[in-house]
XYZ file of C-alpha atoms in Angstrom:
676
model
C 13.249 4.916 47.470
C 11.528 1.960 45.892
C 8.540 2.052 43.591
C 6.927 -1.170 42.285
C 10.035 -3.047 43.318
C 12.368 -0.772 41.344
C 15.027 1.273 43.083
C 14.906 4.999 42.260
C 17.631 7.433 43.211
C 18.801 10.861 42.224
C 21.778 9.428 40.446
C 21.638 8.818 36.736
C 20.382 5.353 35.827
C 23.002 3.018 34.538
C 23.013 2.763 30.748
C 21.346 -0.337 29.385
C 23.732 -3.106 28.433
C 24.439 -3.582 24.771
C 22.878 -7.040 24.672
C 19.610 -5.753 26.129
C 19.504 -2.752 23.781
C 20.154 -4.893 20.696
C 17.531 -7.448 21.719
C 14.920 -4.762 22.361
C 15.658 -3.244 18.948
C 15.121 -6.652 17.375
C 11.839 -7.009 19.271
C 10.738 -3.607 17.955
C 11.498 -4.712 14.401
C 9.444 -7.872 14.907
C 6.546 -5.838 16.311
C 6.587 -3.655 13.164
C 6.497 -6.792 11.032
C 3.714 -8.486 12.998
C 1.488 -5.456 13.686
C -0.281 -5.412 10.264
C -0.967 -9.154 10.541
C -3.156 -8.606 13.618
C -5.916 -7.376 11.278
C -6.392 -10.853 9.790
C -4.882 -13.294 12.289
C -7.282 -15.130 14.607
C -7.785 -13.316 17.900
C -6.268 -16.144 19.913
C -3.096 -16.084 17.779
C -2.812 -12.325 18.313
C -3.365 -12.759 22.049
C -0.746 -15.501 22.395
C 1.692 -13.496 20.311
C 1.284 -10.372 22.448
C 1.694 -12.383 25.646
C 4.852 -14.092 24.391
C 6.353 -10.809 23.160
C 5.665 -9.230 26.546
C 7.272 -12.249 28.215
C 10.365 -11.917 25.995
C 10.606 -8.184 26.737
C 10.317 -8.832 30.470
C 13.089 -11.434 30.303
C 15.300 -8.931 28.491
C 14.660 -6.112 30.963
C 15.196 -8.293 34.014
C 18.149 -10.149 32.558
C 16.580 -13.525 33.288
C 17.416 -16.726 31.515
C 15.421 -17.782 28.489
C 12.802 -20.459 29.171
C 13.934 -24.081 28.797
C 12.930 -26.131 25.793
C 10.837 -28.507 27.866
C 8.568 -25.544 28.613
C 8.534 -24.022 25.116
C 7.909 -27.233 23.187
C 4.474 -28.021 24.706
C 3.333 -24.401 24.223
C 4.550 -24.399 20.626
C 2.932 -27.772 19.890
C -0.364 -26.621 21.389
C -0.218 -23.437 19.300
C 0.415 -25.378 16.091
C -2.466 -27.665 17.002
C -4.652 -24.620 17.519
C -3.775 -23.389 14.033
C -4.800 -26.757 12.594
C -8.051 -26.779 14.557
C -8.826 -23.218 13.479
C -8.141 -23.625 9.737
C -8.531 -27.430 9.402
C -5.144 -27.426 7.655
C -1.576 -26.274 8.146
C -1.239 -25.287 4.491
C -2.660 -22.309 2.677
C -2.273 -18.586 3.075
C -3.997 -17.850 6.396
C -2.831 -21.002 8.172
C 0.723 -20.596 6.879
C 0.978 -16.958 7.935
C -0.409 -17.792 11.395
C 2.194 -20.536 11.840
C 5.041 -18.303 10.643
C 4.004 -15.533 13.031
C 3.984 -17.961 15.960
C 7.308 -19.507 14.883
C 8.934 -16.071 14.772
C 7.772 -15.284 18.303
C 8.796 -18.683 19.673
C 12.212 -18.293 18.046
C 12.688 -15.024 19.918
C 12.351 -17.061 23.114
C 15.019 -19.500 21.954
C 17.875 -17.239 20.811
C 21.059 -18.856 22.099
C 23.505 -18.325 19.217
C 24.130 -15.960 16.338
C 22.532 -18.358 13.868
C 19.270 -17.958 15.816
C 19.461 -14.235 15.098
C 19.638 -14.907 11.366
C 16.660 -17.259 11.594
C 14.631 -14.514 13.285
C 15.711 -11.941 10.683
C 14.871 -14.199 7.732
C 11.491 -15.130 9.236
C 10.842 -11.410 9.685
C 11.650 -10.676 6.043
C 9.354 -13.473 4.889
C 6.497 -12.193 7.042
C 7.042 -8.729 5.545
C 6.374 -10.227 2.128
C 3.350 -12.061 3.518
C 1.816 -8.706 4.481
C 1.352 -8.001 0.771
C -0.887 -11.068 0.497
C -3.499 -9.045 2.379
C -2.876 -5.446 1.366
C -0.832 -3.767 -1.332
C -1.708 -0.211 -0.393
C 0.865 2.548 -0.327
C 0.672 2.748 3.480
C 1.491 -0.960 3.741
C 4.537 -0.397 1.525
C 5.720 2.544 3.663
C 5.297 0.530 6.873
C 7.214 -2.425 5.424
C 10.077 -0.158 4.296
C 10.285 1.173 7.866
C 10.261 -2.420 9.157
C 13.097 -3.358 6.766
C 15.190 -0.412 7.989
C 14.666 -1.313 11.655
C 15.302 -5.015 10.986
C 18.558 -4.261 9.144
C 19.586 -1.900 11.945
C 18.987 -4.655 14.502
C 21.022 -7.101 12.433
C 23.875 -4.592 12.089
C 23.814 -3.900 15.831
C 24.564 -7.541 16.610
C 27.527 -7.546 14.208
C 29.635 -4.832 15.888
C 32.616 -6.208 17.819
C 34.064 -3.004 19.205
C 32.577 0.380 19.922
C 28.915 0.484 18.875
C 27.791 3.682 17.092
C 24.783 5.570 18.439
C 21.342 4.302 17.444
C 20.719 7.235 15.114
C 23.877 6.426 13.155
C 22.942 2.745 12.953
C 19.465 3.676 11.693
C 21.093 5.854 9.037
C 23.240 2.896 8.019
C 20.146 0.680 7.710
C 18.341 3.360 5.705
C 21.430 3.776 3.501
C 21.418 0.071 2.687
C 17.759 0.304 1.664
C 18.436 3.481 -0.287
C 21.291 1.876 -2.209
C 18.951 -0.948 -3.215
C 16.229 1.363 -4.540
C 17.784 2.188 -7.981
C 18.336 -1.476 -8.821
C 14.851 -2.292 -7.501
C 13.347 0.286 -9.868
C 15.266 -1.188 -12.824
C 14.063 -4.697 -11.978
C 10.481 -3.514 -11.473
C 10.343 -1.618 -14.762
C 12.237 -4.060 -16.983
C 11.739 -7.522 -15.515
C 9.453 -9.358 -17.968
C 5.949 -9.219 -16.552
C 3.504 -12.112 -16.406
C -0.258 -11.958 -16.398
C -1.641 -11.940 -12.871
C 0.184 -11.898 -9.544
C 3.142 -14.129 -8.726
C 1.593 -15.911 -5.719
C -2.075 -14.937 -5.892
C -4.262 -11.960 -5.317
C -4.144 -10.222 -1.946
C -7.267 -10.722 0.073
C -8.152 -7.050 -0.130
C -8.567 -7.494 -3.869
C -12.139 -8.615 -3.492
C -13.031 -9.075 0.141
C -15.183 -6.388 1.660
C -16.003 -5.039 -1.818
C -19.477 -6.359 -2.446
C -20.393 -3.647 -4.950
C -23.561 -3.855 -7.007
C -25.547 -7.066 -7.075
C -27.813 -8.556 -9.724
C -30.595 -8.611 -7.100
C -32.190 -5.350 -5.928
C -34.396 -5.153 -2.853
C -35.567 -2.028 -1.018
C -32.638 -0.726 0.996
C -29.671 -2.639 -0.454
C -28.371 0.248 -2.593
C -28.925 2.629 0.333
C -26.598 0.441 2.409
C -24.042 0.428 -0.395
C -24.243 4.217 -0.667
C -22.995 4.536 2.913
C -19.611 3.224 1.786
C -16.930 5.634 0.651
C -14.891 2.912 -1.100
C -13.831 3.605 -4.657
C -15.709 1.635 -7.318
C -13.662 2.828 -10.297
C -11.835 5.793 -11.765
C -12.218 7.219 -15.246
C -10.051 9.483 -17.352
C -11.710 11.192 -20.282
C -10.018 11.723 -23.617
C -12.820 14.043 -24.713
C -14.665 16.700 -22.747
C -16.176 15.479 -19.493
C -19.979 15.255 -19.742
C -22.003 17.268 -17.222
C -23.021 15.493 -14.057
C -26.662 14.866 -15.133
C -25.265 12.865 -18.095
C -22.995 10.664 -15.973
C -25.041 7.482 -15.766
C -22.653 4.545 -15.479
C -24.563 1.529 -16.698
C -23.976 -1.824 -15.004
C -26.933 -4.234 -14.537
C -30.366 -4.389 -16.152
C -33.056 -5.973 -13.937
C -36.218 -7.041 -15.717
C -37.859 -9.661 -13.483
C -39.914 -8.740 -10.408
C -41.330 -11.265 -7.921
C -43.028 -8.798 -5.591
C -40.001 -8.280 -3.346
C -36.827 -8.207 -5.430
C -35.721 -7.223 -8.919
C -33.463 -9.723 -10.718
C -32.299 -10.664 -14.180
C -34.455 -13.193 -15.944
C -32.650 -16.326 -17.176
C -33.717 -15.625 -20.745
C -32.014 -12.253 -20.731
C -28.784 -13.698 -19.360
C -28.368 -15.871 -22.453
C -28.975 -13.114 -25.017
C -25.509 -12.018 -26.085
C -26.533 -10.267 -29.348
C -26.855 -6.556 -28.513
C -30.024 -4.728 -29.460
C -29.766 -2.307 -32.345
C -28.174 0.972 -31.373
C -28.437 4.114 -33.482
C -26.007 6.789 -32.363
C -25.977 10.523 -32.993
C -23.556 13.291 -32.228
C -20.013 13.024 -30.958
C -18.778 10.061 -28.905
C -17.260 10.225 -25.447
C -13.962 8.343 -25.139
C -12.549 7.452 -21.756
C -10.518 4.867 -19.879
C -11.863 3.117 -16.787
C -9.689 1.715 -14.004
C -12.025 -0.584 -12.098
C -11.346 -1.782 -8.579
C -11.545 -5.526 -7.877
C -14.758 -7.041 -6.639
C -16.801 -10.210 -6.759
C -19.044 -9.492 -9.762
C -18.443 -9.732 -13.539
C -19.868 -6.284 -14.394
C -17.904 -3.597 -16.181
C -19.069 0.003 -16.126
C -19.755 2.262 -19.088
C -21.623 5.495 -19.650
C -24.935 5.263 -21.437
C -24.635 4.046 -24.104
C -21.522 1.891 -24.854
C -20.814 1.360 -28.548
C -18.945 -1.931 -28.163
C -17.565 -4.235 -25.503
C -14.123 -3.312 -24.139
C -11.352 -5.876 -24.146
C -9.667 -7.524 -21.169
C -6.728 -9.889 -21.305
C -7.577 -13.492 -20.390
C -11.157 -12.563 -19.495
C -13.497 -12.287 -22.492
C -16.071 -9.494 -22.354
C -19.433 -9.434 -24.109
C -22.141 -6.854 -24.680
C -25.505 -8.370 -23.794
C -28.796 -7.794 -25.572
C -29.733 -5.026 -23.119
C -26.284 -3.394 -23.368
C -24.744 -4.704 -20.192
C -20.963 -5.064 -20.303
C -20.184 -8.394 -18.707
C -16.983 -10.441 -18.410
C -16.843 -14.211 -18.320
C -15.259 -14.290 -14.854
C -15.651 -11.945 -11.863
C -13.389 -8.904 -11.801
C -11.145 -10.100 -8.957
C -8.210 -7.877 -9.911
C -7.850 -4.219 -10.778
C -8.465 -3.831 -14.531
C -8.140 -1.018 -17.041
C -10.171 -0.795 -20.236
C -11.109 1.753 -22.908
C -14.726 2.560 -23.697
C -16.514 4.652 -26.322
C -20.050 5.809 -25.444
C -22.683 7.899 -27.193
C -24.840 10.078 -24.923
C -27.315 10.651 -27.762
C -28.731 7.351 -28.999
C -31.754 5.243 -29.864
C -31.710 1.747 -28.372
C -33.891 -0.929 -29.910
C -36.167 1.596 -31.574
C -37.206 -0.950 -34.203
C -38.471 -3.533 -31.684
C -41.799 -5.232 -32.214
C -44.163 -4.395 -29.320
C -45.228 -8.017 -29.221
C -41.655 -8.966 -28.299
C -41.670 -6.686 -25.254
C -44.113 -8.658 -23.120
C -41.317 -9.705 -20.753
C -41.033 -6.051 -19.644
C -44.751 -5.832 -18.842
C -45.012 -8.742 -16.418
C -45.950 -8.206 -12.783
C -46.487 -10.847 -10.079
C -50.036 -11.549 -9.088
C -51.228 -10.924 -5.562
C -48.832 -8.081 -4.759
C -49.309 -4.319 -4.326
C -53.054 -4.043 -5.059
C -53.255 -0.316 -4.237
C -50.473 0.447 -6.715
C -52.302 -1.489 -9.424
C -55.498 0.414 -8.652
C -53.654 3.729 -8.938
C -52.157 2.707 -12.275
C -55.551 1.573 -13.590
C -57.182 4.876 -12.641
C -54.430 6.869 -14.347
C -54.504 4.649 -17.427
C -58.198 5.334 -18.056
C -57.601 8.999 -18.719
C -54.094 8.878 -20.266
C -53.309 7.093 -23.490
C -49.977 8.622 -24.544
C -46.935 6.862 -23.076
C -44.963 10.086 -22.674
C -47.857 11.602 -20.747
C -48.014 8.542 -18.510
C -44.333 9.002 -17.648
C -44.826 12.708 -16.950
C -47.852 12.027 -14.750
C -46.004 9.557 -12.503
C -42.996 11.861 -12.226
C -45.298 14.703 -11.259
C -46.853 12.446 -8.631
C -43.398 11.825 -7.098
C -42.445 15.491 -7.253
C -45.708 16.859 -5.840
C -44.839 18.424 -2.491
C -48.344 17.748 -1.204
C -47.486 14.032 -1.092
C -44.256 14.643 0.882
C -42.031 12.094 -0.829
C -38.604 12.122 0.854
C -35.211 11.021 -0.468
C -33.269 9.444 2.405
C -30.327 7.115 3.010
C -32.187 5.553 5.941
C -35.518 4.387 4.536
C -37.927 2.509 6.817
C -38.387 -1.225 6.439
C -41.180 -2.350 4.167
C -43.492 -5.339 4.398
C -44.903 -7.790 1.870
C -46.502 -5.191 -0.415
C -43.439 -3.005 -0.430
C -44.477 -0.713 -3.292
C -47.890 -0.076 -1.694
C -46.286 0.793 1.630
C -43.743 3.065 -0.046
C -46.233 4.962 -2.228
C -49.059 5.339 0.305
C -47.558 5.008 3.795
C -43.852 5.778 4.306
C -43.130 7.846 1.154
C -39.480 7.847 2.185
C -36.884 5.951 0.241
C -33.654 5.826 -1.678
C -33.172 5.556 -5.428
C -34.094 1.862 -5.594
C -37.480 2.605 -3.981
C -38.336 5.240 -6.583
C -36.975 3.291 -9.536
C -38.732 0.075 -8.511
C -42.058 1.785 -7.815
C -41.853 3.735 -11.086
C -41.266 0.597 -13.141
C -44.165 -1.203 -11.423
C -46.468 1.728 -12.237
C -45.250 1.873 -15.826
C -45.840 -1.838 -16.388
C -49.237 -1.633 -14.759
C -50.056 1.206 -17.178
C -48.966 -0.863 -20.186
C -45.547 0.718 -20.781
C -42.573 -1.694 -21.099
C -40.109 -0.782 -18.358
C -37.125 -2.161 -16.489
C -34.730 -1.185 -13.708
C -31.084 -0.317 -14.374
C -28.504 -0.169 -11.596
C -25.063 1.363 -11.739
C -23.535 4.626 -10.600
C -24.486 8.224 -11.149
C -22.092 11.124 -11.086
C -18.484 11.226 -10.050
C -15.905 13.646 -8.739
C -13.092 15.100 -10.823
C -9.759 15.272 -9.011
C -8.142 18.558 -10.100
C -4.696 17.194 -9.220
C -4.513 14.330 -11.738
C -7.651 14.823 -13.830
C -9.205 11.446 -12.966
C -12.883 11.130 -12.129
C -13.474 9.073 -8.989
C -16.732 7.146 -8.687
C -17.380 5.698 -5.244
C -19.800 3.142 -3.880
C -21.723 6.084 -2.416
C -22.541 7.036 -6.024
C -24.459 3.760 -6.512
C -27.774 4.483 -8.135
C -30.862 2.902 -9.680
C -32.987 4.356 -12.454
C -35.574 3.173 -14.968
C -35.742 2.601 -18.692
C -39.036 2.678 -20.573
C -39.685 1.716 -24.178
C -41.391 4.282 -26.385
C -42.301 3.510 -29.971
C -39.830 4.958 -32.481
C -37.628 6.151 -29.597
C -36.648 2.794 -28.123
C -35.447 2.474 -24.562
C -35.089 5.868 -22.905
C -33.721 6.616 -19.471
C -36.056 8.002 -16.827
C -34.751 8.803 -13.354
C -37.627 9.254 -10.893
C -35.174 10.194 -8.148
C -34.557 13.465 -9.983
C -38.220 14.390 -9.479
C -37.814 14.097 -5.702
C -34.187 15.148 -5.141
C -32.721 17.049 -8.111
C -29.560 17.769 -6.097
C -28.735 14.034 -6.078
C -28.354 14.147 -9.865
C -26.585 17.497 -9.995
C -24.129 16.579 -7.236
C -22.864 13.264 -5.929
C -23.824 12.006 -2.470
C -20.254 12.532 -1.251
C -20.179 16.184 -2.305
C -23.641 16.815 -0.889
C -22.695 15.267 2.450
C -19.323 17.014 2.520
C -20.910 20.385 3.236
C -23.006 19.280 6.196
C -22.103 20.853 9.561
C -21.781 18.695 12.647
C -22.514 19.297 16.328
C -25.192 21.814 15.471
C -22.838 23.896 13.354
C -20.159 24.303 16.010
C -17.734 22.451 13.734
C -18.008 22.566 9.958
C -16.198 19.631 8.384
C -16.280 21.110 4.911
C -14.312 18.874 2.558
C -15.439 20.612 -0.605
C -13.156 21.387 -3.520
C -11.956 24.704 -2.125
C -11.418 23.709 1.493
C -8.015 22.861 2.934
C -9.158 19.371 3.892
C -10.616 18.917 0.426
C -7.331 19.858 -1.247
C -5.456 17.415 0.971
C -7.983 14.716 0.112
C -7.535 15.328 -3.612
C -3.753 15.123 -3.333
C -3.895 11.916 -1.326
C -6.351 10.404 -3.798
C -4.035 11.367 -6.655
C -1.093 9.696 -4.914
C -3.138 6.538 -4.345
C -4.312 6.581 -7.942
C -0.738 6.927 -9.191
C 0.275 3.996 -7.000
C -2.572 1.921 -8.427
C -1.912 2.929 -12.021
C 1.871 2.522 -12.139
C 2.704 0.021 -9.395
C -0.200 -2.303 -8.680
C -1.530 -2.217 -12.238
C 1.824 -2.333 -14.036
C 0.705 -5.051 -16.415
C 2.633 -6.566 -19.366
C 0.695 -4.230 -21.660
C 1.588 -1.252 -19.506
C 5.241 -2.322 -19.544
C 5.335 -2.737 -23.320
C 3.566 0.581 -23.767
C 6.161 2.322 -21.592
C 9.026 0.746 -23.532
C 7.412 1.686 -26.852
C 7.155 5.287 -25.667
C 10.903 5.141 -24.958
C 11.572 4.023 -28.541
C 12.066 0.268 -28.105
C 9.141 -0.810 -30.316
C 7.668 -4.300 -29.943
C 10.299 -5.774 -27.681
C 10.309 -9.486 -26.801
C 11.142 -10.911 -23.395
C 14.661 -12.026 -24.395
C 15.613 -8.503 -25.485
C 13.928 -7.096 -22.388
C 16.008 -9.411 -20.198
C 19.243 -8.314 -21.893
C 18.214 -4.681 -21.519
C 17.431 -5.245 -17.845
C 20.833 -6.879 -17.226
C 22.692 -4.121 -19.080
C 20.951 -1.243 -17.308
C 21.161 -3.107 -13.993
C 24.929 -3.493 -14.420
C 25.280 0.215 -15.211
C 23.258 1.138 -12.139
C 25.319 -1.178 -9.926
C 28.552 0.333 -11.243
C 27.191 3.832 -10.670
C 26.371 2.892 -7.071
C 29.613 1.014 -6.405
C 32.003 3.572 -7.953
C 31.562 6.295 -5.296
C 31.653 3.696 -2.534
C 34.898 2.231 -3.831
C 36.413 5.678 -4.344
C 35.428 6.641 -0.809
C 37.198 3.672 0.748
C 39.965 4.691 3.086
C 43.338 4.276 1.409
C 45.818 2.062 3.226
C 48.846 3.922 4.607
C 52.023 2.602 2.869
C 53.806 2.405 6.235
C 50.913 0.353 7.636
C 51.050 -1.874 4.570
C 54.728 -2.695 5.186
C 54.008 -3.280 8.892
C 51.150 -5.660 7.982
C 53.538 -7.519 5.662
C 55.954 -8.078 8.570
C 53.116 -9.259 10.845
C 52.024 -11.775 8.212
C 55.564 -13.071 7.839
C 55.894 -13.542 11.594
C 52.472 -15.189 11.740
C 53.613 -17.747 9.166
C 56.523 -18.546 11.465
C 54.049 -19.158 14.298
C 54.186 -15.785 16.075
C 51.065 -13.752 15.113
C 50.560 -10.306 16.574
C 47.927 -10.112 19.283
C 45.236 -7.442 18.845
C 46.344 -5.574 21.976
C 50.042 -5.443 21.026
C 51.687 -2.324 19.669
C 55.015 -2.329 17.736
C 57.196 -2.156 20.898
C 55.357 -4.919 22.813
C 55.356 -7.094 19.678
C 59.121 -6.565 19.243
C 59.890 -7.577 22.838
C 57.891 -10.788 22.470
C 59.467 -11.703 19.122
C 63.026 -11.152 20.387
C 62.233 -13.273 23.422
C 60.513 -16.261 21.827
C 61.976 -16.557 18.312
C 65.248 -18.417 18.721
C 65.767 -18.775 14.961
C 66.557 -15.090 14.468
C 70.210 -14.243 13.958
C 71.709 -11.246 15.695
C 71.616 -9.310 12.437
C 67.912 -10.063 11.932
C 67.158 -9.189 15.547
C 68.773 -5.796 15.089
C 66.890 -5.239 11.833
C 63.662 -6.217 13.614
C 64.380 -3.750 16.455
C 65.086 -0.943 13.994
C 62.006 -1.819 11.868
C 59.526 -1.765 14.725
C 61.101 1.313 16.329
C 60.799 3.150 12.992
C 57.129 2.085 12.657
C 56.426 3.310 16.176
C 58.140 6.625 15.521
C 56.265 7.054 12.216
C 52.896 6.336 13.844
C 53.160 8.146 17.144
C 56.148 10.485 16.896
C 57.702 12.981 14.537
C 60.008 11.222 12.001
C 63.393 12.789 11.444
C 63.256 12.158 7.686
C 60.590 12.380 5.006
C 57.871 9.791 4.666
C 59.340 8.419 1.472
C 62.697 7.899 3.188
C 60.960 6.153 6.112
C 59.135 3.869 3.687
C 62.357 3.059 1.835
C 64.192 2.206 5.079
C 61.299 -0.011 6.245
C 61.321 -1.980 2.996
C 65.076 -2.435 3.233
C 64.835 -3.650 6.834
C 61.980 -6.007 5.906
C 64.115 -7.574 3.196
C 66.963 -8.079 5.703
C 64.541 -9.768 8.140
C 63.315 -12.074 5.409
């Protein structure tokens, strides 16, 4: 019976030839290496690569000849030209990786000798390293370890000259090689003198796709950010963790409004002398591990006492208590912060100096200005003005709604929000509140950052995600300074008590048929916490193993302030000990050479020097017959000694010797001396 041109019968299919099996294993290893690159390679490169890999697999299955060079060269040249046209260069990260991926695939179509195998293997190893240019996550590391094991197994498979072990045993051998390298790798990772920054450059996932907060706020942009579950930063508290309503992570202060967007005024950007801060009560000490992004903001709870320190990136505390670095945070950073929840900020300010926080653009939001004017006629106390506006937002008769999907607003966005849609996210309420406050004569500004966080019970770190992005207001009250007012709390108190992630985690789906509860006590929630803890440990101790972290670890082990020369000597010493510890069992486990075989090998070497080497297929008897026939220089006495020697070796190997092994060995040595 034939199906699709293939003959099927009831007999067992013939086993695949060794050459085909080894080549397919090599192709599998290359697929594991190239698969992660498809996420960032141009689509046409991925398409050509898949087509060529399929072509190579088909050639292997069918046993056809490899394509001639006159066919491959034009395709390869056109592909290289396509890379140049796509990237306008053949240098650089993306262009170089694209070319290497294509070269690896083309080399698979041109494997004619063993050296071609090594070229493919080395290109594969280099492309494994190139994967870490784009992602250094723990899953990428696990996938690359699997690719290394398969690649080593494929290389070993091509090296066997006799009987080939089963695939499972070869995979164990490849995994054993990787396992033997792990202890020395750990020593080198821990003790090799670290340098600031990465060796080749930051992976592209360090900042790409992580827009984070911006210094420009328009209606809806924080709502879009809140749909992301990406991690913004993690914090570990030295002191007691403040309650969730106190977790306001300050980032950007926006004081200028043009009718559509809130931004930072140029004058405020240049003020680097912080406003006076009077603190009360106990401080909150914590360490922040911030994910990379494209902005220079650092995050601190209200209100930071001083600017944290970063290596090679100076940090300043601005006049309005923003923590800002000189350059964007394009790498994961860790810094210590001390904040005071109970404070008075700029309480001694002169009201005449606060005019910048009273400005509103002309010609915008007339209904809002009319509302503020009507309220201002009857209310003269600033605290009462604040309470009146908050009551307005919280009044259920006005049906204000807190939603992640607010409707689009027109030119007079605050008017439309307050009197038409009445549905918005935190930036709608904060922006409208500040406009009303300014229109009522109260200095006010918008602050953006994050609110809340989620404690991981596994490792004790608080995780703050992009979904926790938030906007609130600050108003200036005489003798009290700048105080925080969150109008969102008047509309949706649950947003302040619980993070968006936790609130959304308890929502049923499909009308309640399936409840995807990922709360703290659910099974899925516990798995999520454990996975987050593993990722955090990877980030803290692998990706963020900085020179300071290395020196701190060595100091905790009792080495004090160690310099790089001493560290290098320590690394070499411990590395040598580890290598000896690995090599000792392997050397002890080596199969001991049989003394009889050793004497037999000595005879074979002597005969080989005379021009008569033993062939691999020859046993002692066949070797003796050939030597006695072709070696005319042997005397009769030496011929007899040679006969007795090889007969005794044969009897010792395959028969039952008449005397003890020591006697056999003694006789063989005596006969060998007579032959010599």
